[in-house]
Amino acid sequence: MSTLDDDWRAGLDGVDATLIDEYQSDFPVEERPFRAVADALGVSEDEALERVSALRERGVFRRFGAVLNPPVIGSSTLAAVQAPEDRFDEVADVINGYRQVNHNYRRDHPWNMWFVVTAGSREKRDDILADIEARTGCEVLVLPMLTDYYIDLEFPVVNDDRFARETQPAGASPEERAAEPRARESLAETEVSATRISEDATGDLTPLEAALLVEIQDGFPLSLTPYRDVADAIDAPVDEVIGAVDRLLADGCIKRIGCVVNHIVTGFDANCMVVWDVPDEELDGCGTAVGSLPYVTLCYHRPRRPEQEWPYNLFTMIHGRDPAAVDEKIDELAADHLPFTHERLYSTETLKQTGARYDELVASAEADD
């Protein structure tokens, strides 16, 4: 993959800008999706595919395809350890060695290593966590998601906005998006709801759906017929694959389909996880209110662990281009929306970042067939 210039927008035109900002989700689920996209962009089908391929090669897109939803498909949890500095790399190597660990970050906090484990069952997940404790000698803080208020990492990035969910004004043309970057918050709010998450989730997948998720977990083929290519790979009719994708979208196993932006490359490298001690009776009200704010990219409920001196139950994430601006927004959150004890855990190093692995689900689904 090529390295971007300091100005990663160099050479982008209005069509590129529209692809980047408007096709991170809702990419057509049909046999020739680039034909529909091309019609909307006013270019040929081949050119639409070539542009997405070029943006992928350039590093603006991490991949093209489905964004899967680990807590719905399998048993997933956020976890943390307090890794001694003199053993930090050793502990990271142990944790990153599990294929069920798909994200791992160093954060500026005594709990300094934060990772996500997703397995085919809660039992398997907990076995991995116990094994990590035994191999590293580090106590593990286990924080499964209990309620999802708002989770959607889409990044309108062609403009100069400081935060991930700011957008260009409605009606801005592709040319205006590329040529006239703005720094403004025109997105007033986002619809949110309190969705309870089970730690015992398995997705209730059919063998076809399980095989499909394994095949697409790293992205779709970049071709004019990605769904047919996936169907050929899993030896299934293309119409059944398209139908399965529609069902998985409706069930929440797939969150969205589109071009997944590399938010680090495009400048959103200041991200802070803020944890809050919210009174339990106010939690849902606060979670839905804060999740609707335009600069909050993630908002969810996780359990307190008082026995491990972890009193926090509401988690928010803000992704921005400027650490000082992110801090200002956290100050605003605390002053206007969440007047509670909180801590700010800035991410200082990416230790591992891959998609969650779903290979185990095939065996689980086939066993039930």
PDB file of N, CA and C in Angstrom, residues 81 83-106 112-115 128 131-133 135-138 349-352:
ATOM      1  N   VAL A  81      -5.703  -4.867  31.223  1.00  0.00           N
ATOM      2  CA  VAL A  81      -4.740  -5.317  32.219  1.00  0.00           C
ATOM      3  C   VAL A  81      -3.848  -4.145  32.598  1.00  0.00           C
ATOM      4  N   ALA A  83      -0.316  -3.758  32.725  1.00  0.00           N
ATOM      5  CA  ALA A  83       0.928  -4.407  32.331  1.00  0.00           C
ATOM      6  C   ALA A  83       2.125  -3.626  32.878  1.00  0.00           C
ATOM      7  N   PRO A  84       3.030  -4.280  33.620  1.00  0.00           N
ATOM      8  CA  PRO A  84       4.238  -3.584  34.081  1.00  0.00           C
ATOM      9  C   PRO A  84       5.034  -3.054  32.896  1.00  0.00           C
ATOM     10  N   GLU A  85       5.568  -1.859  33.016  1.00  0.00           N
ATOM     11  CA  GLU A  85       6.274  -1.257  31.881  1.00  0.00           C
ATOM     12  C   GLU A  85       7.437  -2.118  31.405  1.00  0.00           C
ATOM     13  N   ASP A  86       8.134  -2.769  32.346  1.00  0.00           N
ATOM     14  CA  ASP A  86       9.282  -3.577  31.929  1.00  0.00           C
ATOM     15  C   ASP A  86       8.871  -4.889  31.263  1.00  0.00           C
ATOM     16  N   ARG A  87       7.555  -5.202  31.306  1.00  0.00           N
ATOM     17  CA  ARG A  87       7.050  -6.408  30.640  1.00  0.00           C
ATOM     18  C   ARG A  87       5.949  -6.072  29.635  1.00  0.00           C
ATOM     19  N   PHE A  88       5.805  -4.799  29.315  1.00  0.00           N
ATOM     20  CA  PHE A  88       4.676  -4.368  28.504  1.00  0.00           C
ATOM     21  C   PHE A  88       4.651  -5.094  27.156  1.00  0.00           C
ATOM     22  N   ASP A  89       5.767  -5.110  26.447  1.00  0.00           N
ATOM     23  CA  ASP A  89       5.804  -5.753  25.131  1.00  0.00           C
ATOM     24  C   ASP A  89       5.544  -7.251  25.235  1.00  0.00           C
ATOM     25  N   GLU A  90       6.073  -7.869  26.285  1.00  0.00           N
ATOM     26  CA  GLU A  90       5.865  -9.301  26.488  1.00  0.00           C
ATOM     27  C   GLU A  90       4.385  -9.615  26.691  1.00  0.00           C
ATOM     28  N   VAL A  91       3.720  -8.822  27.538  1.00  0.00           N
ATOM     29  CA  VAL A  91       2.291  -9.028  27.783  1.00  0.00           C
ATOM     30  C   VAL A  91       1.490  -8.787  26.508  1.00  0.00           C
ATOM     31  N   ALA A  92       1.839  -7.735  25.764  1.00  0.00           N
ATOM     32  CA  ALA A  92       1.139  -7.447  24.503  1.00  0.00           C
ATOM     33  C   ALA A  92       1.283  -8.604  23.522  1.00  0.00           C
ATOM     34  N   ASP A  93       2.470  -9.196  23.449  1.00  0.00           N
ATOM     35  CA  ASP A  93       2.676 -10.320  22.530  1.00  0.00           C
ATOM     36  C   ASP A  93       1.792 -11.506  22.895  1.00  0.00           C
ATOM     37  N   VAL A  94       1.657 -11.775  24.195  1.00  0.00           N
ATOM     38  CA  VAL A  94       0.795 -12.881  24.624  1.00  0.00           C
ATOM     39  C   VAL A  94      -0.648 -12.602  24.226  1.00  0.00           C
ATOM     40  N   ILE A  95      -1.141 -11.418  24.546  1.00  0.00           N
ATOM     41  CA  ILE A  95      -2.542 -11.083  24.267  1.00  0.00           C
ATOM     42  C   ILE A  95      -2.804 -11.050  22.766  1.00  0.00           C
ATOM     43  N   ASN A  96      -1.908 -10.446  22.021  1.00  0.00           N
ATOM     44  CA  ASN A  96      -2.104 -10.334  20.575  1.00  0.00           C
ATOM     45  C   ASN A  96      -1.998 -11.678  19.864  1.00  0.00           C
ATOM     46  N   GLY A  97      -1.425 -12.668  20.536  1.00  0.00           N
ATOM     47  CA  GLY A  97      -1.280 -13.985  19.927  1.00  0.00           C
ATOM     48  C   GLY A  97      -2.594 -14.736  19.784  1.00  0.00           C
ATOM     49  N   TYR A  98      -3.636 -14.295  20.468  1.00  0.00           N
ATOM     50  CA  TYR A  98      -4.943 -14.946  20.331  1.00  0.00           C
ATOM     51  C   TYR A  98      -5.660 -14.380  19.127  1.00  0.00           C
ATOM     52  N   ARG A  99      -6.087 -15.238  18.231  1.00  0.00           N
ATOM     53  CA  ARG A  99      -6.786 -14.738  17.040  1.00  0.00           C
ATOM     54  C   ARG A  99      -8.144 -14.152  17.417  1.00  0.00           C
ATOM     55  N   GLN A 100      -8.657 -14.514  18.600  1.00  0.00           N
ATOM     56  CA  GLN A 100      -9.934 -13.944  19.046  1.00  0.00           C
ATOM     57  C   GLN A 100      -9.774 -12.526  19.582  1.00  0.00           C
ATOM     58  N   VAL A 101      -8.545 -12.054  19.734  1.00  0.00           N
ATOM     59  CA  VAL A 101      -8.287 -10.659  20.116  1.00  0.00           C
ATOM     60  C   VAL A 101      -8.146  -9.849  18.841  1.00  0.00           C
ATOM     61  N   ASN A 102      -9.074  -8.908  18.625  1.00  0.00           N
ATOM     62  CA  ASN A 102      -9.053  -8.184  17.356  1.00  0.00           C
ATOM     63  C   ASN A 102      -8.645  -6.719  17.501  1.00  0.00           C
ATOM     64  N   HIS A 103      -8.694  -6.161  18.715  1.00  0.00           N
ATOM     65  CA  HIS A 103      -8.202  -4.796  18.943  1.00  0.00           C
ATOM     66  C   HIS A 103      -7.410  -4.786  20.243  1.00  0.00           C
ATOM     67  N   ASN A 104      -6.328  -4.022  20.253  1.00  0.00           N
ATOM     68  CA  ASN A 104      -5.541  -3.873  21.473  1.00  0.00           C
ATOM     69  C   ASN A 104      -4.866  -2.507  21.416  1.00  0.00           C
ATOM     70  N   TYR A 105      -5.043  -1.708  22.469  1.00  0.00           N
ATOM     71  CA  TYR A 105      -4.495  -0.352  22.500  1.00  0.00           C
ATOM     72  C   TYR A 105      -3.822  -0.081  23.841  1.00  0.00           C
ATOM     73  N   ARG A 106      -2.740   0.667  23.790  1.00  0.00           N
ATOM     74  CA  ARG A 106      -2.182   1.242  25.004  1.00  0.00           C
ATOM     75  C   ARG A 106      -2.956   2.523  25.311  1.00  0.00           C
ATOM     76  N   ASN A 112      -3.476  -0.017  31.537  1.00  0.00           N
ATOM     77  CA  ASN A 112      -2.803   0.598  30.393  1.00  0.00           C
ATOM     78  C   ASN A 112      -2.905  -0.187  29.091  1.00  0.00           C
ATOM     79  N   MET A 113      -3.475  -1.382  29.126  1.00  0.00           N
ATOM     80  CA  MET A 113      -3.617  -2.171  27.903  1.00  0.00           C
ATOM     81  C   MET A 113      -5.066  -2.635  27.782  1.00  0.00           C
ATOM     82  N   TRP A 114      -5.740  -2.191  26.711  1.00  0.00           N
ATOM     83  CA  TRP A 114      -7.165  -2.435  26.515  1.00  0.00           C
ATOM     84  C   TRP A 114      -7.371  -3.227  25.231  1.00  0.00           C
ATOM     85  N   PHE A 115      -8.089  -4.335  25.334  1.00  0.00           N
ATOM     86  CA  PHE A 115      -8.248  -5.208  24.178  1.00  0.00           C
ATOM     87  C   PHE A 115      -9.662  -5.769  24.134  1.00  0.00           C
ATOM     88  N   ILE A 128     -10.392 -17.936  27.326  1.00  0.00           N
ATOM     89  CA  ILE A 128      -9.288 -17.128  26.804  1.00  0.00           C
ATOM     90  C   ILE A 128      -8.842 -16.102  27.837  1.00  0.00           C
ATOM     91  N   ASP A 131      -6.920 -17.784  30.513  1.00  0.00           N
ATOM     92  CA  ASP A 131      -5.602 -18.170  30.009  1.00  0.00           C
ATOM     93  C   ASP A 131      -4.664 -16.971  29.954  1.00  0.00           C
ATOM     94  N   ILE A 132      -5.194 -15.814  29.568  1.00  0.00           N
ATOM     95  CA  ILE A 132      -4.389 -14.591  29.544  1.00  0.00           C
ATOM     96  C   ILE A 132      -3.895 -14.255  30.951  1.00  0.00           C
ATOM     97  N   GLU A 133      -4.779 -14.353  31.918  1.00  0.00           N
ATOM     98  CA  GLU A 133      -4.376 -14.103  33.304  1.00  0.00           C
ATOM     99  C   GLU A 133      -3.258 -15.049  33.732  1.00  0.00           C
ATOM    100  N   ARG A 135      -1.109 -16.792  31.883  1.00  0.00           N
ATOM    101  CA  ARG A 135       0.145 -16.672  31.120  1.00  0.00           C
ATOM    102  C   ARG A 135       0.878 -15.371  31.405  1.00  0.00           C
ATOM    103  N   THR A 136       0.132 -14.297  31.677  1.00  0.00           N
ATOM    104  CA  THR A 136       0.785 -12.998  31.887  1.00  0.00           C
ATOM    105  C   THR A 136       1.002 -12.669  33.361  1.00  0.00           C
ATOM    106  N   GLY A 137       0.232 -13.317  34.236  1.00  0.00           N
ATOM    107  CA  GLY A 137       0.285 -12.951  35.642  1.00  0.00           C
ATOM    108  C   GLY A 137      -0.403 -11.643  35.946  1.00  0.00           C
ATOM    109  N   CYS A 138      -1.154 -11.115  34.990  1.00  0.00           N
ATOM    110  CA  CYS A 138      -1.851  -9.836  35.144  1.00  0.00           C
ATOM    111  C   CYS A 138      -3.344 -10.084  35.347  1.00  0.00           C
ATOM    112  N   GLU A 349      -1.112   4.233  21.662  1.00  0.00           N
ATOM    113  CA  GLU A 349      -0.441   3.315  20.746  1.00  0.00           C
ATOM    114  C   GLU A 349      -1.413   2.218  20.329  1.00  0.00           C
ATOM    115  N   THR A 350      -1.438   1.916  19.041  1.00  0.00           N
ATOM    116  CA  THR A 350      -2.213   0.789  18.546  1.00  0.00           C
ATOM    117  C   THR A 350      -1.347  -0.454  18.582  1.00  0.00           C
ATOM    118  N   LEU A 351      -1.759  -1.448  19.351  1.00  0.00           N
ATOM    119  CA  LEU A 351      -0.992  -2.678  19.498  1.00  0.00           C
ATOM    120  C   LEU A 351      -1.485  -3.776  18.566  1.00  0.00           C
ATOM    121  N   LYS A 352      -2.780  -3.746  18.242  1.00  0.00           N
ATOM    122  CA  LYS A 352      -3.347  -4.699  17.280  1.00  0.00           C
ATOM    123  C   LYS A 352      -4.671  -4.135  16.812  1.00  0.00           C
TER     124      LYS A 352
END
